[in-house]
Amino acid sequence: MVGLSRRNVLALGAATAAVVLLPSRVFAASPTEMPLHGLSAFGDLKYPAGFTHFDYVNPDAPKGGTFNFAPFSWVFNQNPQTFNTLNSFILKGDAPPRMEMCFDALMASALDEPDSMYGLVAETVTIAPDRNSFIFKLRPEARFHDGSPLTAEDAAFSYKLLKSDGAPDFSIPLARLTEAVADDKQTLRLVFDGKQSERLILSIIGFPILSRADIEANGFKGGMRPLLGSGAYKVGRVSPGQTIEYERVADYWARDLNVNRGQNNFDRLRIDFYLDRRAAFEAVKKGDTFYREESVSRSWALDYDFPSLRDGKVIKHEFSAEKRPMMQAMALNHRRERLNDLRVREAVGLCFDFEWARRNFFYDLYDRSQSMFELSDYRAEGKPSAEELALLEPLRGKIPDEAFGEAVLQPVSDGSGRDRKLLGKASKLLADAGWKRNGSFVENTKGERLTLEMLSDEEVLSQRFSPFIENMRAVGIDATSRIVDTPQYQRRLSDYDFDVVIAAFLFSPSPTQDEMEQFFHSRSATMPGTRNYAGISDPAVDVLVDAVGAAKDRQSLIIAMRALDRVLRARHDWIPNYHKANHWVAFWDMFGFKEPKPDYAFPIEALWWFDKDKAAKIGKA
């Protein structure tokens, strides 16, 4: 972390105070010292105690069939192209997507609410008067897959283990947890240090509960032995790096709970792994893969015209995107000294000609992203409001002046692919930063070239950004692109061994402080395996991240997030790329599903079901 003078400390403290003094309403509708069936950060719960099922499910959905799909999203240390471990909760190794479906948690999310959780393993939760402790009453019928009871001792053990040995996805949110205690077999008490964001509890009550006996007997490490779970699915057939199948647990203890009814309908979930996207696409055409979401605009525009689709056996469809902030951007790694200058980072961004790429690569299917929190209320627009200025003014002189004006927008090129005006501005910024032209490239006073390598594990990304590389070379940056295999790519991401990478993330509908810390806080800058790929370590940014955690109602959360967005955009740590408004999906017409889809997530493998009649019509019975 950058050292602070007394003046800096006072300025940063004033910014935090501006949020703390807002009216306190977090969990205002959640009384203390009373067992509750659910928790919501802002406002009342949609579903009352005793509800039968979520509105977005079909409670009578039949069970059966196999769903062979290509995951479009993944979490923790998971990898959609290969895997070498079945432990999804540690930093080391690559795990297969959907491993989390084998484990239950204290509470489960409602996908049609932005920030509500309802009891799963925990039947109720009671908030202590000081709101620093939460007491969970666990269901006595909860069981692991081997039939052993799931107790408060297992839950307490899991939280302490994930805090000490889990990946940063777990250890960062759990940093404020001081105690995890089993008061008895069915009573778990979680205690925090009082400095936590009040919404932190909503993050950690979704963490997996592991078997203490299993971990103590077999260890908590990588390898192809699955950890003992308690969820709707368990690991079935495995071919390391190639295929995994998850089998539905027929006697799953929570199959009839309201938070599960109508879900987890397939007897088997199967994922085949392909290093080459063309091979993965051919698997859909042949009917080996039943569901695929497309991410390449050229393919969506041109490739989805094959016999099975023309015959109506395969459906090409667009589903609306979730109402959640998303970010797709290039991270410029500050850990490289040459990228630690804002002027250099801005110059790099000026070399990306989106207008040319949209016409020539993207078939006009993408829109330019501007924000770190695109498609949400957290995107800053125009000049800062008075409430935003209350957070920003104490930081004046510590953040770029541009944060106080119109929200920074990405430059609009003339679409030529080589916009002289933008490239001229980039050249001037490099010169101002001390990089002088010497032949084809710029050099610093030590005679060192300004080198930049864009790292990727996908050929298609390298192709998309080749004109970007050429433009950087035109202004004197010795820019190159390198494609590595997926395991090496994941290792280099975890170790921050790169200059520039492209990443896409979907944030929670009501982002929490620990979530923002993963991406933008000093605390995550030196911790291996976080999402702080840019290496941001700035006390002023830390204050705004803390302000997100201190927000007391939805409006103050929006204010804090917009202020953070303004500063991040003005710093040019991440260069926003582009986004699309819908999911581009192709699937064999053998499934049932309920529409409209829920607003805040789209787990088709949990919500859809196998339709025997449809399958028979297309020869897939």
Coordinates of C-alpha atoms in Angstrom, one line a residue:
M1 CA 0.0 0.0 0.0
V2 CA 1.2 3.5 -0.7
G3 CA 2.4 5.4 2.4
L4 CA 0.0 8.0 3.8
S5 CA 0.8 11.4 5.2
R6 CA -1.3 12.8 8.0
R7 CA -3.0 15.1 5.5
N8 CA -3.9 12.1 3.3
V9 CA -5.3 10.2 6.2
L10 CA -7.6 13.1 7.2
A11 CA -8.8 13.6 3.6
L12 CA -9.6 9.9 3.1
G13 CA -11.3 9.7 6.5
A14 CA -13.6 12.6 5.5
A15 CA -14.8 10.7 2.4
T16 CA -15.7 7.6 4.5
A17 CA -17.6 9.8 7.0
A18 CA -19.7 11.1 4.1
V19 CA -21.2 7.7 3.7
V20 CA -21.3 6.5 7.3
L21 CA -23.5 9.5 8.2
L22 CA -26.2 8.4 5.7
P23 CA -29.4 7.0 7.3
S24 CA -29.0 3.4 8.5
R25 CA -31.4 1.1 6.8
V26 CA -29.4 -2.1 6.0
F27 CA -31.5 -5.0 7.3
A28 CA -34.0 -2.4 8.6
A29 CA -36.8 -4.8 7.8
S30 CA -35.0 -7.7 9.6
P31 CA -35.6 -7.5 13.4
T32 CA -33.0 -8.8 15.8
E33 CA -33.4 -11.6 18.4
M34 CA -36.1 -13.2 16.2
P35 CA -35.7 -16.4 14.0
L36 CA -36.0 -15.3 10.3
H37 CA -36.6 -17.5 7.3
G38 CA -34.6 -15.2 5.0
L39 CA -32.4 -12.2 4.8
S40 CA -32.5 -9.2 2.3
A41 CA -30.1 -6.3 2.3
F42 CA -32.6 -3.6 1.2
G43 CA -36.3 -3.8 1.7
D44 CA -38.6 -6.7 2.5
L45 CA -38.3 -10.3 1.3
K46 CA -40.6 -11.2 -1.6
Y47 CA -41.4 -14.7 -0.3
P48 CA -43.1 -15.1 3.1
A49 CA -42.3 -17.8 5.6
G50 CA -43.8 -21.1 4.4
F51 CA -43.7 -20.3 0.7
T52 CA -43.9 -23.4 -1.5
H53 CA -41.5 -22.6 -4.3
F54 CA -39.9 -19.8 -6.2
D55 CA -42.1 -18.2 -8.9
Y56 CA -39.6 -18.8 -11.7
V57 CA -39.6 -22.6 -11.5
N58 CA -42.0 -25.3 -12.6
P59 CA -42.7 -27.1 -9.4
D60 CA -44.0 -30.1 -11.3
A61 CA -41.1 -30.4 -13.6
P62 CA -40.3 -34.0 -14.4
K63 CA -37.0 -35.6 -13.4
G64 CA -34.9 -37.5 -15.8
G65 CA -32.6 -37.3 -18.9
T66 CA -29.1 -36.1 -19.5
F67 CA -28.1 -32.5 -20.0
N68 CA -24.8 -32.3 -22.0
F69 CA -23.9 -28.7 -22.1
A70 CA -21.1 -26.2 -22.6
P71 CA -20.9 -23.9 -19.5
F72 CA -20.8 -20.3 -20.3
S73 CA -20.0 -19.1 -16.8
W74 CA -17.8 -20.5 -14.0
V75 CA -16.6 -19.5 -10.5
F76 CA -13.7 -20.0 -8.1
N77 CA -10.8 -21.9 -9.7
Q78 CA -12.9 -23.5 -12.4
N79 CA -11.9 -23.8 -16.0
P80 CA -14.2 -24.6 -19.0
Q81 CA -11.4 -26.0 -21.2
T82 CA -9.7 -28.6 -19.0
F83 CA -9.4 -29.7 -15.3
N84 CA -6.8 -31.3 -13.1
T85 CA -8.5 -31.2 -9.7
L86 CA -11.9 -31.8 -8.3
N87 CA -11.4 -29.4 -5.4
S88 CA -13.1 -26.1 -6.5
F89 CA -12.4 -24.2 -3.3
I90 CA -8.6 -23.8 -3.3
L91 CA -6.4 -21.6 -5.4
K92 CA -4.2 -24.3 -6.9
G93 CA -5.3 -26.2 -10.0
D94 CA -8.2 -26.1 -12.4
A95 CA -11.5 -27.5 -11.4
P96 CA -14.5 -28.4 -13.6
P97 CA -17.4 -26.0 -13.7
R98 CA -20.5 -26.7 -11.6
M99 CA -18.6 -28.5 -8.9
E100 CA -20.5 -26.2 -6.4
M101 CA -23.7 -28.0 -7.2
C102 CA -22.5 -30.9 -5.1
F103 CA -22.5 -28.8 -2.0
D104 CA -25.2 -27.2 0.1
A105 CA -24.9 -23.9 1.9
L106 CA -26.7 -22.3 4.9
M107 CA -29.0 -20.3 2.6
A108 CA -29.9 -20.1 -1.1
S109 CA -30.5 -17.2 -3.4
A110 CA -33.8 -16.2 -4.9
L111 CA -33.0 -15.4 -8.6
D112 CA -35.9 -13.0 -9.0
E113 CA -34.7 -10.7 -6.2
P114 CA -31.4 -8.7 -6.3
D115 CA -30.2 -9.6 -2.8
S116 CA -32.4 -12.0 -0.9
M117 CA -31.4 -15.4 0.6
Y118 CA -33.7 -18.1 2.1
G119 CA -33.0 -21.0 4.4
L120 CA -31.4 -24.2 3.0
V121 CA -29.3 -26.0 5.5
A122 CA -30.3 -23.4 8.0
E123 CA -34.0 -23.3 8.7
T124 CA -33.7 -19.9 10.4
V125 CA -31.3 -17.2 11.2
T126 CA -31.3 -14.8 14.2
I127 CA -29.5 -11.5 14.2
A128 CA -27.9 -10.4 17.4
P129 CA -28.8 -6.9 18.8
D130 CA -25.3 -5.6 17.8
R131 CA -25.8 -7.1 14.3
N132 CA -22.3 -8.5 14.5
S133 CA -23.4 -12.1 15.3
F134 CA -25.8 -14.4 13.4
I135 CA -27.2 -17.6 14.9
F136 CA -28.3 -20.3 12.4
K137 CA -30.6 -23.1 13.4
L138 CA -29.7 -26.0 11.1
R139 CA -32.2 -28.6 9.9
P140 CA -31.7 -31.9 11.7
E141 CA -32.4 -33.8 8.5
A142 CA -29.4 -32.4 6.6
R143 CA -27.1 -35.1 5.3
F144 CA -23.9 -35.6 3.4
H145 CA -24.0 -38.0 0.5
D146 CA -22.6 -40.9 2.6
G147 CA -25.6 -40.6 4.9
S148 CA -23.7 -38.9 7.8
P149 CA -25.4 -35.9 9.4
L150 CA -24.5 -32.4 8.4
T151 CA -24.0 -30.5 11.7
A152 CA -23.1 -27.1 13.0
E153 CA -19.6 -28.6 13.7
D154 CA -19.2 -29.2 10.0
A155 CA -20.4 -25.7 9.1
A156 CA -18.1 -24.0 11.7
F157 CA -15.2 -26.2 10.5
S158 CA -15.9 -25.2 6.9
Y159 CA -15.9 -21.5 7.6
K160 CA -12.6 -21.6 9.5
L161 CA -11.0 -23.8 6.8
L162 CA -12.1 -21.6 3.9
K163 CA -10.8 -18.6 5.8
S164 CA -7.4 -20.1 6.3
D165 CA -6.9 -22.3 3.3
G166 CA -9.5 -21.4 0.7
A167 CA -9.0 -19.4 -2.5
P168 CA -9.3 -15.6 -2.2
D169 CA -12.9 -15.8 -3.2
F170 CA -13.5 -17.2 0.3
S171 CA -10.6 -15.9 2.4
I172 CA -11.1 -12.2 1.5
P173 CA -14.8 -12.1 2.5
L174 CA -14.1 -14.1 5.6
A175 CA -11.3 -11.8 6.9
R176 CA -13.8 -10.1 9.2
L177 CA -15.1 -13.3 10.6
T178 CA -13.7 -13.8 14.2
E179 CA -15.6 -16.8 15.3
A180 CA -17.5 -19.8 13.8
V181 CA -18.8 -21.8 16.7
A182 CA -21.1 -24.8 17.0
D183 CA -23.2 -24.1 20.1
D184 CA -24.7 -27.5 19.7
K185 CA -25.2 -29.9 16.8
Q186 CA -27.9 -27.8 15.2
T187 CA -26.8 -24.3 16.2
L188 CA -24.1 -22.3 14.4
R189 CA -22.9 -18.9 15.5
L190 CA -21.0 -16.6 13.2
V191 CA -19.3 -13.6 14.8
F192 CA -17.7 -10.6 13.1
D193 CA -15.3 -8.0 14.3
G194 CA -17.7 -5.1 13.9
K195 CA -15.8 -3.6 11.0
Q196 CA -17.5 -5.6 8.4
S197 CA -19.9 -4.4 5.8
E198 CA -23.4 -5.1 7.0
R199 CA -24.1 -6.9 3.7
L200 CA -21.1 -9.2 4.0
I201 CA -23.3 -11.9 5.6
L202 CA -25.2 -12.2 2.3
S203 CA -22.0 -13.3 0.6
I204 CA -20.8 -15.9 3.0
I205 CA -24.0 -17.7 3.8
G206 CA -23.8 -19.1 0.3
F207 CA -20.4 -20.7 0.9
P208 CA -20.2 -24.5 0.7
I209 CA -20.4 -26.6 3.8
L210 CA -17.8 -29.4 3.8
S211 CA -17.6 -32.6 5.9
R212 CA -15.2 -32.2 8.8
A213 CA -14.7 -36.0 9.0
D214 CA -13.9 -36.2 5.3
I215 CA -11.4 -33.4 5.3
E216 CA -9.7 -34.6 8.5
A217 CA -9.4 -38.1 7.0
N218 CA -8.4 -37.2 3.4
G219 CA -7.1 -33.6 3.5
F220 CA -8.0 -30.4 1.7
K221 CA -5.9 -30.3 -1.4
G222 CA -6.0 -30.9 -5.1
G223 CA -6.4 -34.2 -6.9
M224 CA -9.1 -36.2 -8.5
R225 CA -10.8 -37.4 -5.4
P226 CA -14.0 -35.4 -4.9
L227 CA -14.7 -33.9 -1.5
L228 CA -17.8 -35.3 0.3
G229 CA -20.8 -33.2 -0.6
S230 CA -24.4 -32.8 0.4
G231 CA -26.0 -31.1 -2.6
A232 CA -28.4 -32.2 -5.3
Y233 CA -25.6 -33.7 -7.4
K234 CA -22.5 -35.8 -6.8
V235 CA -19.5 -36.5 -9.0
G236 CA -20.1 -39.5 -11.3
R237 CA -17.9 -40.6 -14.2
V238 CA -14.7 -38.6 -14.7
S239 CA -12.2 -38.6 -17.5
P240 CA -9.5 -36.2 -16.3
G241 CA -9.3 -33.1 -18.5
Q242 CA -11.9 -34.4 -20.9
T243 CA -15.3 -35.2 -19.4
I244 CA -17.1 -35.0 -16.1
E245 CA -20.6 -36.2 -15.2
Y246 CA -22.7 -35.1 -12.2
E247 CA -25.3 -37.5 -11.1
R248 CA -28.5 -36.4 -9.4
V249 CA -28.7 -37.7 -5.8
A250 CA -32.0 -39.7 -5.8
D251 CA -32.4 -39.5 -2.0
Y252 CA -31.1 -35.9 -1.7
W253 CA -32.2 -34.7 1.7
A254 CA -33.4 -31.3 0.6
R255 CA -35.1 -32.2 -2.7
D256 CA -38.5 -31.2 -1.4
L257 CA -37.5 -27.9 0.3
N258 CA -39.1 -24.8 -1.1
V259 CA -35.8 -23.3 -2.2
N260 CA -35.2 -26.5 -4.3
R261 CA -38.6 -27.5 -5.6
G262 CA -38.8 -27.5 -9.4
Q263 CA -35.0 -27.4 -9.7
N264 CA -32.2 -29.9 -10.3
N265 CA -34.3 -31.9 -12.7
F266 CA -31.8 -33.7 -14.9
D267 CA -30.6 -37.2 -13.8
R268 CA -27.2 -36.4 -15.2
L269 CA -25.2 -33.3 -16.1
R270 CA -22.4 -33.9 -18.5
I271 CA -19.6 -31.5 -19.6
D272 CA -17.2 -32.3 -22.3
F273 CA -14.0 -30.2 -22.5
Y274 CA -12.6 -28.8 -25.7
L275 CA -9.4 -26.8 -26.1
D276 CA -10.5 -25.7 -29.5
R277 CA -13.7 -23.7 -29.9
R278 CA -14.4 -25.0 -33.4
A279 CA -14.4 -28.6 -32.1
A280 CA -16.8 -27.5 -29.3
F281 CA -19.1 -25.9 -31.9
E282 CA -19.1 -29.1 -34.1
A283 CA -20.2 -31.1 -31.0
V284 CA -23.4 -29.0 -31.0
K285 CA -24.0 -29.5 -34.7
K286 CA -23.6 -33.3 -34.3
G287 CA -25.8 -33.4 -31.2
D288 CA -23.1 -34.5 -28.8
T289 CA -23.6 -31.2 -26.9
F290 CA -27.2 -30.2 -26.4
Y291 CA -26.8 -26.6 -25.3
R292 CA -24.3 -23.9 -26.1
E293 CA -24.1 -20.2 -25.5
E294 CA -22.2 -18.3 -28.2
S295 CA -19.7 -15.5 -27.4
V296 CA -18.2 -14.9 -30.9
S297 CA -20.3 -12.5 -32.9
R298 CA -19.0 -13.8 -36.3
S299 CA -20.1 -17.3 -35.4
W300 CA -23.5 -16.1 -34.2
A301 CA -24.0 -14.1 -37.5
L302 CA -22.7 -16.8 -39.9
D303 CA -22.2 -20.3 -38.4
Y304 CA -25.6 -21.1 -37.0
D305 CA -27.0 -22.4 -40.3
F306 CA -26.6 -26.1 -40.3
P307 CA -29.0 -29.0 -41.2
S308 CA -30.3 -29.8 -37.7
L309 CA -31.1 -26.1 -37.2
R310 CA -32.8 -25.7 -40.5
D311 CA -34.8 -28.8 -39.8
G312 CA -36.0 -27.3 -36.5
K313 CA -34.2 -29.8 -34.3
V314 CA -31.9 -27.1 -33.0
I315 CA -33.3 -23.8 -31.7
K316 CA -31.4 -20.6 -32.1
H317 CA -32.7 -18.2 -29.5
E318 CA -31.9 -15.0 -27.6
F319 CA -32.6 -14.7 -23.9
S320 CA -32.4 -11.3 -22.1
A321 CA -29.3 -10.6 -20.1
E322 CA -29.4 -10.4 -16.3
K323 CA -30.1 -7.2 -14.5
R324 CA -26.6 -7.2 -13.0
P325 CA -23.5 -5.0 -13.6
M326 CA -21.0 -6.5 -15.9
M327 CA -17.5 -5.7 -17.0
Q328 CA -15.5 -6.8 -20.0
A329 CA -12.2 -4.9 -20.2
M330 CA -8.5 -5.1 -20.7
A331 CA -6.5 -5.0 -17.4
L332 CA -3.2 -3.1 -17.6
N333 CA -1.0 -4.6 -15.0
H334 CA 0.5 -1.9 -12.7
R335 CA 3.0 -4.4 -11.3
R336 CA 4.9 -3.6 -14.5
E337 CA 6.5 -0.3 -13.8
R338 CA 6.0 0.9 -17.4
L339 CA 2.3 0.6 -17.0
N340 CA 2.2 2.5 -13.7
D341 CA 1.8 5.8 -15.4
L342 CA -1.7 7.0 -16.1
R343 CA -0.6 8.6 -19.4
V344 CA 0.8 5.4 -20.7
R345 CA -2.4 3.6 -19.8
E346 CA -4.6 6.2 -21.5
A347 CA -2.3 6.0 -24.6
V348 CA -2.8 2.3 -24.8
G349 CA -6.6 2.7 -24.7
L350 CA -6.6 5.2 -27.5
C351 CA -5.1 2.5 -29.8
F352 CA -8.3 0.4 -29.6
D353 CA -10.5 1.3 -32.5
F354 CA -13.8 -0.2 -31.5
E355 CA -15.8 1.4 -34.4
W356 CA -13.6 -0.4 -36.9
A357 CA -13.7 -3.7 -34.9
R358 CA -17.5 -3.5 -34.6
R359 CA -17.9 -3.2 -38.3
N360 CA -15.3 -5.7 -39.4
F361 CA -15.2 -8.3 -36.6
F362 CA -18.4 -7.9 -34.6
Y363 CA -21.1 -7.6 -37.3
D364 CA -22.5 -4.6 -35.4
L365 CA -23.7 -7.0 -32.7
Y366 CA -21.8 -5.4 -29.8
D367 CA -22.0 -2.1 -28.1
R368 CA -19.1 -0.2 -26.7
S369 CA -18.7 -0.5 -22.9
Q370 CA -17.9 2.6 -21.0
S371 CA -18.2 1.6 -17.4
M372 CA -16.8 -0.9 -15.0
F373 CA -20.5 -1.7 -14.1
E374 CA -22.2 -1.7 -17.5
L375 CA -25.9 -2.3 -17.9
S376 CA -26.7 -1.2 -14.4
D377 CA -27.7 1.8 -12.3
Y378 CA -24.1 1.9 -11.0
R379 CA -22.7 3.3 -14.3
A380 CA -21.7 6.9 -13.8
E381 CA -23.3 9.4 -16.3
G382 CA -22.6 13.0 -16.9
K383 CA -21.2 15.2 -14.1
P384 CA -21.2 13.9 -10.5
S385 CA -24.2 14.6 -8.3
A386 CA -24.0 16.5 -5.1
E387 CA -24.0 13.2 -3.2
E388 CA -21.2 11.8 -5.3
L389 CA -19.2 15.0 -4.8
A390 CA -19.5 14.5 -1.1
L391 CA -17.5 11.3 -1.5
L392 CA -15.1 12.7 -4.2
E393 CA -14.2 16.2 -2.9
P394 CA -12.2 14.9 0.2
L395 CA -10.1 12.9 -2.4
R396 CA -9.3 15.9 -4.6
G397 CA -5.6 15.9 -5.4
K398 CA -5.5 12.1 -4.7
I399 CA -7.6 11.1 -7.7
P400 CA -7.5 12.3 -11.3
D401 CA -9.2 15.6 -11.9
E402 CA -11.3 14.0 -14.7
A403 CA -13.3 12.2 -12.0
F404 CA -14.9 15.6 -11.1
G405 CA -16.1 16.3 -14.6
E406 CA -18.2 14.4 -17.2
A407 CA -17.8 10.7 -16.7
V408 CA -14.9 9.6 -18.8
L409 CA -16.0 8.0 -22.1
Q410 CA -14.0 5.9 -24.4
P411 CA -12.9 7.7 -27.6
V412 CA -14.9 7.4 -30.7
S413 CA -12.7 6.8 -33.8
D414 CA -13.4 7.6 -37.4
G415 CA -13.7 3.9 -38.0
S416 CA -10.7 3.7 -40.3
G417 CA -8.8 1.4 -38.1
R418 CA -5.9 3.9 -38.0
D419 CA -7.5 7.2 -36.6
R420 CA -4.6 9.7 -36.9
K421 CA -6.2 12.1 -34.4
L422 CA -6.4 9.5 -31.7
L423 CA -3.0 8.0 -32.4
G424 CA -1.5 11.4 -32.4
K425 CA -2.9 12.0 -29.0
A426 CA -1.5 8.7 -27.8
S427 CA 1.9 9.6 -29.1
K428 CA 1.8 12.9 -27.2
L429 CA 0.8 11.2 -24.0
L430 CA 3.7 8.8 -24.4
A431 CA 6.1 11.6 -25.0
D432 CA 4.8 13.5 -21.9
A433 CA 5.4 10.4 -19.9
G434 CA 9.1 10.3 -20.9
W435 CA 8.9 7.9 -23.8
K436 CA 10.8 9.3 -26.8
R437 CA 10.8 7.9 -30.3
N438 CA 13.9 6.1 -31.5
G439 CA 13.3 4.5 -34.8
S440 CA 10.2 2.4 -34.9
F441 CA 9.7 2.3 -31.1
V442 CA 9.7 4.7 -28.1
E443 CA 12.3 4.4 -25.3
N444 CA 12.8 5.8 -21.8
T445 CA 15.9 7.6 -20.6
K446 CA 17.5 4.3 -19.9
G447 CA 17.2 3.3 -23.5
E448 CA 14.5 0.7 -22.7
R449 CA 11.7 0.0 -25.1
L450 CA 8.1 0.3 -24.0
T451 CA 7.1 -3.3 -24.5
L452 CA 3.6 -4.7 -24.0
E453 CA 2.5 -8.3 -24.4
M454 CA -1.2 -9.2 -24.6
L455 CA -1.7 -12.7 -23.0
S456 CA -4.6 -15.0 -24.0
D457 CA -5.5 -18.6 -24.2
E458 CA -8.0 -18.2 -27.1
E459 CA -7.0 -17.8 -30.7
V460 CA -10.2 -15.8 -31.4
L461 CA -9.3 -13.1 -28.9
S462 CA -5.9 -12.7 -30.4
Q463 CA -7.5 -12.2 -33.9
R464 CA -10.0 -9.7 -32.6
F465 CA -7.3 -7.5 -31.1
S466 CA -4.6 -7.8 -33.8
P467 CA -5.5 -4.3 -35.2
F468 CA -5.1 -3.0 -31.6
I469 CA -1.6 -4.5 -31.5
E470 CA -0.8 -2.8 -34.9
N471 CA -2.0 0.6 -33.7
M472 CA 0.2 0.3 -30.6
R473 CA 3.2 -0.5 -32.7
A474 CA 2.3 2.5 -34.9
V475 CA 2.7 4.9 -31.9
G476 CA 6.0 3.2 -30.9
I477 CA 4.9 0.6 -28.4
D478 CA 6.6 -2.7 -28.9
A479 CA 3.4 -4.6 -28.6
T480 CA 2.9 -8.4 -29.2
S481 CA 0.3 -11.1 -28.6
R482 CA 1.0 -14.4 -27.0
I483 CA -1.4 -17.4 -26.8
V484 CA -0.6 -20.0 -24.2
D485 CA -2.4 -23.2 -23.2
T486 CA -5.1 -22.9 -20.6
P487 CA -3.3 -24.3 -17.5
Q488 CA -0.4 -22.0 -18.2
Y489 CA -2.8 -19.1 -18.7
Q490 CA -4.5 -19.7 -15.4
R491 CA -1.1 -20.0 -13.5
R492 CA 0.0 -16.7 -15.0
L493 CA -3.2 -15.0 -14.1
S494 CA -3.0 -16.2 -10.5
D495 CA 0.7 -15.0 -10.3
Y496 CA -0.1 -11.8 -12.2
D497 CA 2.6 -12.7 -14.7
F498 CA 1.3 -10.6 -17.7
D499 CA 1.2 -7.1 -19.1
V500 CA -2.3 -7.1 -20.4
V501 CA -5.2 -9.5 -20.3
I502 CA -8.9 -9.4 -21.3
A503 CA -11.4 -10.4 -18.7
A504 CA -15.2 -10.5 -18.4
F505 CA -17.1 -10.5 -15.1
L506 CA -20.7 -10.4 -13.9
F507 CA -21.1 -8.7 -10.5
S508 CA -23.8 -9.4 -8.0
P509 CA -26.9 -7.2 -8.3
S510 CA -26.1 -5.4 -5.1
P511 CA -22.3 -5.5 -5.0
T512 CA -20.6 -5.9 -1.6
Q513 CA -17.4 -4.5 -0.2
D514 CA -15.6 -7.8 -0.4
E515 CA -16.6 -8.2 -4.0
M516 CA -15.2 -4.8 -4.9
E517 CA -12.1 -5.6 -2.8
Q518 CA -11.4 -8.6 -5.1
F519 CA -11.0 -6.3 -8.1
F520 CA -9.9 -2.8 -6.9
H521 CA -8.6 -2.7 -3.3
S522 CA -5.0 -2.5 -2.1
R523 CA -5.5 -5.6 0.0
S524 CA -6.0 -7.8 -3.0
A525 CA -3.2 -6.3 -5.1
T526 CA -0.4 -8.6 -3.7
M527 CA -2.6 -11.6 -2.8
P528 CA -2.2 -14.4 -5.4
G529 CA -5.4 -15.4 -7.2
T530 CA -7.6 -12.4 -6.8
R531 CA -9.4 -10.5 -9.6
N532 CA -7.3 -7.4 -9.1
Y533 CA -5.5 -8.1 -12.4
A534 CA -4.6 -4.4 -12.8
G535 CA -2.8 -4.4 -9.5
I536 CA -4.7 -1.3 -8.2
S537 CA -3.2 -0.2 -4.8
D538 CA -4.4 3.3 -4.1
P539 CA -5.7 4.5 -0.7
A540 CA -8.2 6.8 -2.4
V541 CA -9.7 3.9 -4.3
D542 CA -9.7 1.9 -1.1
V543 CA -11.9 4.6 0.6
L544 CA -14.5 4.4 -2.2
V545 CA -14.5 0.6 -1.9
D546 CA -15.1 1.0 1.8
A547 CA -17.9 3.4 1.0
V548 CA -19.6 0.7 -1.0
G549 CA -19.5 -1.5 2.1
A550 CA -20.8 1.4 4.3
A551 CA -23.8 2.1 2.1
K552 CA -27.0 2.0 4.2
D553 CA -29.6 1.8 1.5
R554 CA -29.9 1.1 -2.2
Q555 CA -29.6 4.8 -3.1
S556 CA -26.4 5.3 -1.1
L557 CA -25.0 2.1 -2.7
I558 CA -25.7 3.6 -6.1
I559 CA -24.0 6.8 -5.2
A560 CA -20.9 5.0 -3.8
M561 CA -20.7 2.7 -6.9
R562 CA -21.0 5.6 -9.3
A563 CA -18.3 7.5 -7.5
L564 CA -16.0 4.4 -7.7
D565 CA -16.8 4.0 -11.4
R566 CA -15.9 7.6 -12.1
V567 CA -12.5 7.3 -10.5
L568 CA -11.7 3.9 -12.1
R569 CA -12.6 5.2 -15.5
A570 CA -10.4 8.3 -15.0
R571 CA -7.5 6.1 -13.9
H572 CA -7.6 3.9 -17.0
D573 CA -6.7 0.8 -15.0
W574 CA -9.1 -1.2 -17.1
I575 CA -10.0 -0.4 -20.7
P576 CA -13.7 -1.2 -21.2
N577 CA -14.3 -3.2 -24.4
Y578 CA -17.8 -4.1 -25.5
H579 CA -21.0 -5.9 -24.4
K580 CA -24.2 -7.5 -25.8
A581 CA -27.7 -7.2 -24.4
N582 CA -28.7 -10.8 -24.7
H583 CA -27.6 -14.4 -24.3
W584 CA -27.0 -16.0 -27.7
V585 CA -28.1 -19.6 -27.3
A586 CA -28.5 -22.7 -29.4
F587 CA -30.0 -25.9 -28.0
W588 CA -31.5 -29.2 -29.2
D589 CA -35.3 -29.0 -28.9
M590 CA -35.7 -31.6 -26.2
F591 CA -36.1 -29.4 -23.1
G592 CA -38.8 -27.6 -21.2
F593 CA -38.3 -24.3 -19.4
K594 CA -40.4 -21.6 -17.9
E595 CA -40.4 -18.0 -19.3
P596 CA -39.6 -15.3 -18.6
K597 CA -36.3 -16.3 -17.1
P598 CA -35.4 -14.9 -13.7
D599 CA -33.9 -11.4 -13.7
Y600 CA -30.7 -12.0 -11.8
A601 CA -29.3 -15.4 -12.9
F602 CA -29.7 -18.0 -15.6
P603 CA -28.7 -21.5 -14.4
I604 CA -30.4 -23.5 -17.1
E605 CA -28.8 -26.7 -15.8
A606 CA -30.8 -26.3 -12.6
L607 CA -34.0 -24.8 -14.0
W608 CA -34.7 -26.6 -17.3
W609 CA -36.0 -30.2 -17.6
F610 CA -35.9 -33.1 -20.1
D611 CA -39.1 -33.3 -22.3
K612 CA -39.6 -36.9 -23.5
D613 CA -42.1 -36.0 -26.1
K614 CA -39.9 -33.3 -27.7
A615 CA -36.9 -35.6 -27.6
A616 CA -38.9 -38.4 -29.4
K617 CA -39.9 -36.0 -32.2
I618 CA -36.2 -35.2 -33.0
G619 CA -34.9 -38.7 -32.5
K620 CA -33.2 -38.0 -29.1
A621 CA -35.4 -40.1 -26.9

